[in-house]
Coordinates of C-alpha atoms in Angstrom, one line a residue:
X1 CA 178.3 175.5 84.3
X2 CA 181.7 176.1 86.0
X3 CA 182.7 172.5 86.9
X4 CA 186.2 171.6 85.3
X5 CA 187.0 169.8 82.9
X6 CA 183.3 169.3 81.1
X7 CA 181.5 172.4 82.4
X8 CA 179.7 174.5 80.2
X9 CA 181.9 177.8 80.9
X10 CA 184.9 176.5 81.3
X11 CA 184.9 174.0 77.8
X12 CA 182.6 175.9 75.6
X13 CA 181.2 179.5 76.9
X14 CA 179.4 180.2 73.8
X15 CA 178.6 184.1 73.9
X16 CA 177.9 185.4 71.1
X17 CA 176.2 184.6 67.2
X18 CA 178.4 182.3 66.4
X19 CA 177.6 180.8 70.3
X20 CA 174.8 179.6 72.0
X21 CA 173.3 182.8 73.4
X22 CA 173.9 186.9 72.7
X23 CA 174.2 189.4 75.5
X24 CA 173.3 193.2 74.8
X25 CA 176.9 194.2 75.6
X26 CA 177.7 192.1 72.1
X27 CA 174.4 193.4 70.2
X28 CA 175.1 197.6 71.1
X29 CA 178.2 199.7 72.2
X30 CA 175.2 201.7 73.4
X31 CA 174.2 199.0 76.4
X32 CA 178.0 199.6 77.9
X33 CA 178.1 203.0 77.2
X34 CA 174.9 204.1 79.1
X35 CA 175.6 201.9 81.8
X36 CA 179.1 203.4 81.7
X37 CA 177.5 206.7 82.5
X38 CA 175.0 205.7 85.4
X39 CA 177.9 204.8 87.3
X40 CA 179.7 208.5 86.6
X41 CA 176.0 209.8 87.4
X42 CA 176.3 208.2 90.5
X43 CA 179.6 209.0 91.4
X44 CA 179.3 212.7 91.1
X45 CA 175.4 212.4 93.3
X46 CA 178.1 211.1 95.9
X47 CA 180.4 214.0 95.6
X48 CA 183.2 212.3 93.3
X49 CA 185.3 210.7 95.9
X50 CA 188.8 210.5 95.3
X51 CA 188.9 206.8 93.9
X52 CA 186.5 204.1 92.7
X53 CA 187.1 200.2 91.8
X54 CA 184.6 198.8 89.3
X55 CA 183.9 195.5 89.8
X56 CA 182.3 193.1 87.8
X57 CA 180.6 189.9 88.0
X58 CA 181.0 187.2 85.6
X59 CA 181.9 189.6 82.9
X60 CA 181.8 187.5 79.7
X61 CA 183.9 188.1 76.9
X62 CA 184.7 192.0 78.3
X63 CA 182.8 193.6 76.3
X64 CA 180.4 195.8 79.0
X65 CA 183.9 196.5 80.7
X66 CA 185.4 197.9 77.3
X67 CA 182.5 200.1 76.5
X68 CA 182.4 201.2 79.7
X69 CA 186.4 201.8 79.9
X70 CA 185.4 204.0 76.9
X71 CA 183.1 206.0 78.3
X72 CA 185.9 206.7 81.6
X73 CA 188.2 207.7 78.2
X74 CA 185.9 210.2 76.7
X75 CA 185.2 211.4 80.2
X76 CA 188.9 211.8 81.4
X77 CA 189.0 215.1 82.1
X78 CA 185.8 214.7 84.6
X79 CA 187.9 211.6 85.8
X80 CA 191.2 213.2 86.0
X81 CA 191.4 213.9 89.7
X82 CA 190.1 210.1 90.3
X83 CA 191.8 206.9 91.0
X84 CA 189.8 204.6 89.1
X85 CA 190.6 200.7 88.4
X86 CA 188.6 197.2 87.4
X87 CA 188.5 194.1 89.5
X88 CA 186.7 191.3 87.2
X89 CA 185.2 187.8 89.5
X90 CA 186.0 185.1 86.8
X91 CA 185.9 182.0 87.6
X92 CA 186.2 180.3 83.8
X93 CA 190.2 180.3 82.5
X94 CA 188.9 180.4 78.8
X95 CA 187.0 183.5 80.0
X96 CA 189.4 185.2 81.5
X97 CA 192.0 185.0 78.4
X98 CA 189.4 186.4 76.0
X99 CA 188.6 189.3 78.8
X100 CA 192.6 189.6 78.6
X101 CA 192.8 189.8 74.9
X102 CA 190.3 192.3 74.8
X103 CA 191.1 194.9 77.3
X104 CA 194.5 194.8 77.6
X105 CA 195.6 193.4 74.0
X106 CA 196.9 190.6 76.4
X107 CA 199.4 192.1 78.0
X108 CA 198.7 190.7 81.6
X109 CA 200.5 188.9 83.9
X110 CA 200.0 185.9 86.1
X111 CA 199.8 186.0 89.8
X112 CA 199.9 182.7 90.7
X113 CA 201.3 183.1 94.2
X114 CA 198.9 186.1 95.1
X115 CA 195.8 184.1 97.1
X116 CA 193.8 186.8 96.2
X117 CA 194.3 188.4 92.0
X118 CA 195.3 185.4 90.0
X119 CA 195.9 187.9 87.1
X120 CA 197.0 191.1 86.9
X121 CA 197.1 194.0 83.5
X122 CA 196.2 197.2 82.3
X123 CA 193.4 198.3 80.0
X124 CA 194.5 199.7 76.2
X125 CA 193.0 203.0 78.3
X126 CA 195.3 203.0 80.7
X127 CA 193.8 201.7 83.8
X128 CA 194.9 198.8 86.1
X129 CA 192.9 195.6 86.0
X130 CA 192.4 192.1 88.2
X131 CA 191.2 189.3 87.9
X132 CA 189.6 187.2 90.8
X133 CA 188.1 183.9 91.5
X134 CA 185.3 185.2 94.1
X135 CA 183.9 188.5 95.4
X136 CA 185.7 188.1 98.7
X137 CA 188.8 188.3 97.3
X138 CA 188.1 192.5 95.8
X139 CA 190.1 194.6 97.9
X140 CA 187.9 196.7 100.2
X141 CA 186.9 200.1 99.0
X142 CA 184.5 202.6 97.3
X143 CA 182.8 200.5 94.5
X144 CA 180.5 200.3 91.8
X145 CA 179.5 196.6 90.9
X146 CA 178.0 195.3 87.9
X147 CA 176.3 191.8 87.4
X148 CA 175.2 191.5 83.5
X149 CA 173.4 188.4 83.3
X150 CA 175.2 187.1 86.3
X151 CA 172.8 185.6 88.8
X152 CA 170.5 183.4 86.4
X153 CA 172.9 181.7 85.5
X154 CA 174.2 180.4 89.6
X155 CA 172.6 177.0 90.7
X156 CA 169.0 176.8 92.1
X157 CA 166.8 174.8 94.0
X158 CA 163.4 173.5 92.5
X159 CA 160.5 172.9 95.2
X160 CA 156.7 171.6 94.3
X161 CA 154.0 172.1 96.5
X162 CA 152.2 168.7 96.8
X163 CA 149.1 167.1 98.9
X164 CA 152.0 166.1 101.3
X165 CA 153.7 169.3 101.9
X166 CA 156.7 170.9 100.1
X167 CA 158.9 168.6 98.4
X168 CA 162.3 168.9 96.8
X169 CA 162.7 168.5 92.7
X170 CA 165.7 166.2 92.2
X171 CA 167.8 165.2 89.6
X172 CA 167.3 161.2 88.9
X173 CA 169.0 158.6 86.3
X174 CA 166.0 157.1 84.1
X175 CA 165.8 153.2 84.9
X176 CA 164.1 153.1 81.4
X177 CA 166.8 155.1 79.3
X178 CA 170.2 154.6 79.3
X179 CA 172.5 157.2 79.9
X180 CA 169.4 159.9 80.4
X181 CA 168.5 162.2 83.4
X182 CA 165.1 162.9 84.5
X183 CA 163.4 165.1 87.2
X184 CA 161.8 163.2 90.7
X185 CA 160.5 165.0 93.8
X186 CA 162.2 163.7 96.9
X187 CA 160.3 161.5 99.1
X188 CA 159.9 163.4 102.1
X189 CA 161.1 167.1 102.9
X190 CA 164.9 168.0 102.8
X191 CA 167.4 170.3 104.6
X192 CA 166.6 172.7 101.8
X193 CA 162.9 172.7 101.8
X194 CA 163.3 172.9 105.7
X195 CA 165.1 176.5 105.1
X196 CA 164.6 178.2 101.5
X197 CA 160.5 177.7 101.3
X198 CA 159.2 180.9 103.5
X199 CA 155.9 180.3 105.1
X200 CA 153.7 183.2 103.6
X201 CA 154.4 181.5 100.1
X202 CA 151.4 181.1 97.6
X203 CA 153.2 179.9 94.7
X204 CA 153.1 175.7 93.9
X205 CA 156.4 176.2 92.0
X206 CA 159.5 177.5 93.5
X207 CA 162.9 178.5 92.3
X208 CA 165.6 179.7 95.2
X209 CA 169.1 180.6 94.6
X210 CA 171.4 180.7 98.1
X211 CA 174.7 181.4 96.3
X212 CA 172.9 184.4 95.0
X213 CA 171.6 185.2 98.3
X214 CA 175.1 185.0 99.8
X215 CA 176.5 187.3 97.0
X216 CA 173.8 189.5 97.9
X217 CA 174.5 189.8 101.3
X218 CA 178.3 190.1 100.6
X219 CA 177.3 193.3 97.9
X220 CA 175.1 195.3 100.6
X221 CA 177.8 194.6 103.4
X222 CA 180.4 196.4 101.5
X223 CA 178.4 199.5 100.0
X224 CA 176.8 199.4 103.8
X225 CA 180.2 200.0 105.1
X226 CA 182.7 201.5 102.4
X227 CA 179.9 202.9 99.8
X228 CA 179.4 202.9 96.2
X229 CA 176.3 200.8 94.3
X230 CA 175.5 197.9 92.6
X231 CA 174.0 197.6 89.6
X232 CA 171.9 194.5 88.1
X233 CA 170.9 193.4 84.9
X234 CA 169.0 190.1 84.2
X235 CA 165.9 188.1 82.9
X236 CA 163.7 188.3 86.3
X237 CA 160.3 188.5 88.1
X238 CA 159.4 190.3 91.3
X239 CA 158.7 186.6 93.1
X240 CA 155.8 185.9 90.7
X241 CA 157.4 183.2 87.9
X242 CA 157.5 179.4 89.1
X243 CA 159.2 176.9 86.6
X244 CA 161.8 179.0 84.6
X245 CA 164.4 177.1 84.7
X246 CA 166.0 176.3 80.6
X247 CA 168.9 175.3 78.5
X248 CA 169.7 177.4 75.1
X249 CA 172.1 175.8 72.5
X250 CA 172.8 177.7 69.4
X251 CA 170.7 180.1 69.9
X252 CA 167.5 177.7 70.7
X253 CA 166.1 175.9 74.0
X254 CA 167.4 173.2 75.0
X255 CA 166.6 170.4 77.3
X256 CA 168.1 171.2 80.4
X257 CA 169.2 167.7 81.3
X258 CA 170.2 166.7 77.8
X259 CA 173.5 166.4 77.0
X260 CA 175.0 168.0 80.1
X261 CA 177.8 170.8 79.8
X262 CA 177.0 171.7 76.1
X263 CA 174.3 174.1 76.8
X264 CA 173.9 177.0 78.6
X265 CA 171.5 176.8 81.8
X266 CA 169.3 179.6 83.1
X267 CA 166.6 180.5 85.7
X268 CA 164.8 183.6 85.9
X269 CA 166.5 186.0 88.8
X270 CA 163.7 186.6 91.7
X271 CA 164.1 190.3 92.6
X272 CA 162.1 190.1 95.6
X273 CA 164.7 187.3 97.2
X274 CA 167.5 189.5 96.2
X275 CA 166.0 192.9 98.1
X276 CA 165.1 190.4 100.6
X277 CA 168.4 189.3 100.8
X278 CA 170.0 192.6 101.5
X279 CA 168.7 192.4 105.3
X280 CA 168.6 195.8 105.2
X281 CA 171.6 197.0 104.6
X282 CA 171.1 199.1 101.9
X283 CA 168.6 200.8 99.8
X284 CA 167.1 199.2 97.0
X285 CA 165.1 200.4 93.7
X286 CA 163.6 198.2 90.5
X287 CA 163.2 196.0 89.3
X288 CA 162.7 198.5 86.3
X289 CA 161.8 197.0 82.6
X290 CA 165.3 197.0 80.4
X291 CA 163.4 199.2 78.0
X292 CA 162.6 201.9 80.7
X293 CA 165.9 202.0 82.4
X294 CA 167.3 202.5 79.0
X295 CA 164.9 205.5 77.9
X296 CA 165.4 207.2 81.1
X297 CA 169.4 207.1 80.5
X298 CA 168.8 208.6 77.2
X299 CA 169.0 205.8 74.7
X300 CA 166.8 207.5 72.2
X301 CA 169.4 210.7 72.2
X302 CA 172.5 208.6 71.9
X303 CA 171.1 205.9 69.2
X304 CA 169.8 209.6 66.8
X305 CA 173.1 211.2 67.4
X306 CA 175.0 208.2 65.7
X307 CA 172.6 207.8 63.2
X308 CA 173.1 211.2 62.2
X309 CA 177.1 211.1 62.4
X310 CA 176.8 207.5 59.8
X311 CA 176.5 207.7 56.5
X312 CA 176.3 204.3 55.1
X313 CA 172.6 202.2 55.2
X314 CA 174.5 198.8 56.9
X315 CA 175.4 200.8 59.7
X316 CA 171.9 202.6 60.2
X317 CA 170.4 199.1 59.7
X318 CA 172.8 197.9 62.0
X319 CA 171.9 200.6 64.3
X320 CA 168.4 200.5 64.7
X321 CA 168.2 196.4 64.3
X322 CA 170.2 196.6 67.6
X323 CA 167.8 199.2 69.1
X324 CA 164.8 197.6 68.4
X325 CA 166.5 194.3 70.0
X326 CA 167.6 196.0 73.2
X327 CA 163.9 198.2 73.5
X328 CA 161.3 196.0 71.7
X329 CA 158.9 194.6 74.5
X330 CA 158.8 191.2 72.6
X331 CA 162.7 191.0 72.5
X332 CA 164.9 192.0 75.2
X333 CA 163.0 195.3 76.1
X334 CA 160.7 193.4 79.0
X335 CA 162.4 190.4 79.7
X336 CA 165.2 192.1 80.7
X337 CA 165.0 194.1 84.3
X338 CA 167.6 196.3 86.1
X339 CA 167.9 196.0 89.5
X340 CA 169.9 198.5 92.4
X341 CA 171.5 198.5 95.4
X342 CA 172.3 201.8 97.0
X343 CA 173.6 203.1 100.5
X344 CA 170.2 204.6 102.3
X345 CA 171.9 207.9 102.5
X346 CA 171.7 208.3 99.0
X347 CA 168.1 207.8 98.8
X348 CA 167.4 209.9 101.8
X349 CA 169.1 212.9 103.9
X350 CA 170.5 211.6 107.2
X351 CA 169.0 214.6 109.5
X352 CA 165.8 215.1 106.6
X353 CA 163.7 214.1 109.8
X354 CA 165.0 216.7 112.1
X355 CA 165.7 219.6 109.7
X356 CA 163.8 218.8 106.2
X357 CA 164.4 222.5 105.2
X358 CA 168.2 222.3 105.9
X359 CA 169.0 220.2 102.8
X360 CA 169.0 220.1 99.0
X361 CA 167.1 217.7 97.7
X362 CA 169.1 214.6 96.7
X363 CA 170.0 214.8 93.0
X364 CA 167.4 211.6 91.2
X365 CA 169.1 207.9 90.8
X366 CA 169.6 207.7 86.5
X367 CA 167.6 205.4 85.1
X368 CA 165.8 205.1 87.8
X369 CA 163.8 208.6 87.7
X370 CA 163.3 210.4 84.4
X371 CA 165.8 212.3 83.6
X372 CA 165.2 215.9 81.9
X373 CA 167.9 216.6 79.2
X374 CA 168.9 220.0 79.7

């Protein structure tokens, strides 16, 4: 997907209707602005420290980052004491211009000579922005990350269970089709079925992703050690799916070895190998249905309210044709999860075992716990 010059980000990238696939970001301001708000929930349940980065993931065409830049606006006053600023992980140039274009109005400037920004600006709203080529490169510090349909699309390994053990799927040229791939299994075991299969496995059919193991491990390092959370957003299973691995091209599937570099390519995200993955380190919580995380951050409220403050029928039909897309379990409402990584003090009082009486009680994770509107 990211290879220059033919790969599918870095040529095409089609996001959008007029694309090959549509994010929730582009169907509802409402997706950005409620995850907007978990991440002020979540920053005052830690005592609103004096500064925050907010980093995102493969952040698309900016849209999450602009709805949730104006949820920080409408909020500024809570904000006003706090040094807040966005640090996007981009690896596609023709993605990063259109993030450009529409958060600052593309007033940025290049870095070229910086090794670790290759771009610099600030949002219409005021607040600084960078651009970076891998996680590694974010500054250290209090953060909140965000990865919106981020991991299914990094590269996986395909294994089969067979008579003969665990074998490898591999991508093979078709001696009987020109110019066509096909899938083989590998004759014997390889370096990857030697380390990614784990023994207590029941499935036949495997999927594993090691660069999103890697991220993983990177993510709970830093809230581990300098706080903050991560949130994640994806199509996903709890290390139950086998074969999910697919193409989509305008807006339909696609053979994935067709025509390489004009479709997008996805694979389910396996939630257990991500909590797995965290060694650890930090708390996690979900996966949680898209549809539940969204009704426990008050979707419903938000989605009557601007029904009530429009007044022509395009916009209400607009309005709840987006809802039903983002909450219907047969759309996006189940395929979708949302995922967390949180430090375990946040989930549980550090001297709660010596003194349970001495505490508070720690205020509930949005989205996570049902919230009552007071």
């Amino acid at each position: 997907l990211p290879s220059p010059p033919q790969g599918y980000y870095t040529s095409r990238g089609g996001i959008g209707e007029s694309g090959d696939f549509i994010t929730s970001p582009e169907i509802s301001q409402v997706f950005g602005e409620l995850i907007g708000i978990w991440y002020i929930s979540e920053w005052i349940a830690t005592g609103k420290p004096k500064a925050f980065q907010l980093v995102e993931l493969g952040p698309g065409r900016g849209t999450l980052t602009d709805d949730i830049l104006r949820v920080f606006k409408q909020l500024a006053s809570l904000l006003s004491k706090c040094d807040v600023s966005i640090h996007l992980v981009e690896v596609s140039p023709k993605l990063s211009e259109i993030q450009a274009l529409m958060l600052t109005g593309g007033k940025v400037q290049s870095n070229p000579e910086d090794k670790s920004a290759y771009m610099k600006g600030i949002s219409k709203t005021g607040i600084p922005i960078s651009w970076y080529r891998d996680i590694q490169d974010v500054p250290p510090g209090y953060s909140f990350y965000l990865a919106h349909e981020f991991f299914d699309a990094l590269p996986i390994h395909k294994f089969q269970r067979t008579e003969k053990g665990w074998r490898e799927v591999l991508v093979d040229i078709d001696p009987d089709v020109p110019d066509q791939l096909r899938f083989v299994l590998s004759p014997s075991s390889t370096p990857a079925t030697e380390n990614f299969i784990q023994p207590e496995e029941t499935r036949d059919h495997v999927e594993v992703c090691p660069e999103a193991g890697v991220i993983i491990q990177s993510l709970a390092c830093r809230i581990e050690k300098d706080g903050g959370a991560a949130l994640i957003a994806d199509y996903g299973h709890d290390g139950t799916k086998t074969d999910t691995f697919r193409g989509f091209r305008n807006h339909k599937l696609h053979h994935v070895l067709r025509a390489p570099g004009t479709a997008d390519l996805t694979a389910d995200v396996d939630f257990s190998y991500l909590r797995k993955m965290t060694l650890g380190r930090t708390a996690t919580l979900g996966p949680i249905k898209q549809r539940d995380f969204l009704k426990n951050m008050g979707i419903d409220l938000r989605v009557q309210v601007l029904l009530q403050n429009s007044h022509d029928t395009a916009t209400h039909e607009q309005l709840l044709h987006s809802y039903d897309m983002l909450m219907n379990p047969k759309k996006m409402g189940d395929c979708f999860n949302f995922f967390a990584l949180l430090p375990h003090h946040r989930l549980v009082h550090p001297d709660k075992k010596h003194k349970p009486e001495s505490k508070s009680p720690l205020p509930p994770v949005a989205g996570f716990d049902e919230l009552l509107l007071k």
